C-alpha positions as a printed NumPy array, in Angstrom:
array([[  21.632,  -37.335,    6.998],
       [  20.302,  -36.758,    9.753],
       [  22.07 ,  -36.368,   13.14 ],
       [  22.249,  -39.673,   16.241],
       [  24.051,  -37.956,   18.979],
       [  25.95 ,  -40.949,   21.861],
       [  26.553,  -40.37 ,   24.639],
       [  29.78 ,  -42.841,   25.274],
       [  32.235,  -43.512,   28.247],
       [  36.004,  -42.724,   27.818],
       [  36.341,  -45.845,   27.063],
       [  33.632,  -46.449,   24.02 ],
       [  35.268,  -43.063,   22.984],
       [  39.134,  -43.758,   22.818],
       [  38.255,  -47.604,   20.867],
       [  36.039,  -45.473,   18.603],
       [  38.942,  -42.938,   17.937],
       [  41.057,  -45.272,   17.451],
       [  39.737,  -47.09 ,   15.038],
       [  39.053,  -44.837,   12.683],
       [  41.981,  -44.062,   13.056],
       [  43.417,  -46.828,   12.064],
       [  40.88 ,  -47.118,    9.455],
       [  41.064,  -43.652,    8.124],
       [  37.122,  -43.342,    8.429],
       [  35.323,  -41.067,   10.371],
       [  33.72 ,  -42.04 ,   14.193],
       [  30.489,  -41.662,   12.434],
       [  31.08 ,  -44.53 ,    9.341],
       [  32.857,  -46.781,   12.264],
       [  29.848,  -46.564,   14.312],
       [  27.615,  -46.812,   10.876],
       [  29.979,  -49.648,   10.078],
       [  29.014,  -51.548,   13.415],
       [  25.828,  -51.371,   13.857],
       [  25.835,  -52.603,    9.722],
       [  28.393,  -55.44 ,   11.304],
       [  25.328,  -56.127,   13.698],
       [  21.774,  -55.675,   12.354],
       [  23.557,  -58.002,    9.273],
       [  24.764,  -61.008,   12.398],
       [  21.465,  -60.191,   14.256],
       [  19.096,  -61.533,   10.639],
       [  22.596,  -64.335,   10.335],
       [  21.296,  -65.269,   13.652],
       [  17.854,  -65.463,   12.514],
       [  18.095,  -67.789,    9.904],
       [  19.974,  -69.939,   11.955],
       [  17.992,  -70.485,   14.394],
       [  14.658,  -70.718,   10.902],
       [  16.749,  -73.511,   10.108],
       [  17.578,  -75.503,   12.719],
       [  13.457,  -75.428,   13.039],
       [  13.307,  -76.758,    9.898],
       [  15.313,  -79.657,   10.572],
       [  13.582,  -80.43 ,   13.59 ],
       [  10.885,  -80.969,   11.846],
       [  11.959,  -82.575,    8.575],
       [  13.235,  -85.376,   11.257],
       [  10.954,  -85.79 ,   13.183],
       [   9.109,  -86.416,   10.127],
       [  11.751,  -88.335,    8.537],
       [  11.43 ,  -90.667,   11.916],
       [   8.189,  -90.674,   11.511],
       [   7.935,  -92.287,    8.492],
       [  10.875,  -94.649,    9.023],
       [   9.126,  -95.926,   11.862],
       [   6.409,  -96.422,    9.247],
       [   8.975,  -99.091,    6.572],
       [   9.584, -100.319,    9.812],
       [   6.321, -102.162,   11.035],
       [   5.685, -102.624,    6.863],
       [   9.226, -104.682,    6.011],
       [   8.401, -108.188,    6.778],
       [   3.846, -107.733,    5.507],
       [   2.912, -109.832,    3.681],
       [   6.027, -112.063,    4.063],
       [   6.101, -113.656,    7.492],
       [   3.609, -115.855,    5.999],
       [   5.809, -117.626,    3.114]])
């Protein structure tokens, strides 16, 4: 395992220490878990954005199809 040095102000150090104590983990493990949670959050945000983009694309395609169907609804029936 590699070592990473982190400079933290007093407030951050106290937060990490308090979490480590409450969770019965080392400070290093708290930081590893925090990074993993942050990475997961970024991934979920990326997936959410991709789904929203795809949804808008599908919505636009459906709207276009609906407009085409509306134009055809009386096709051939207006002479009856």
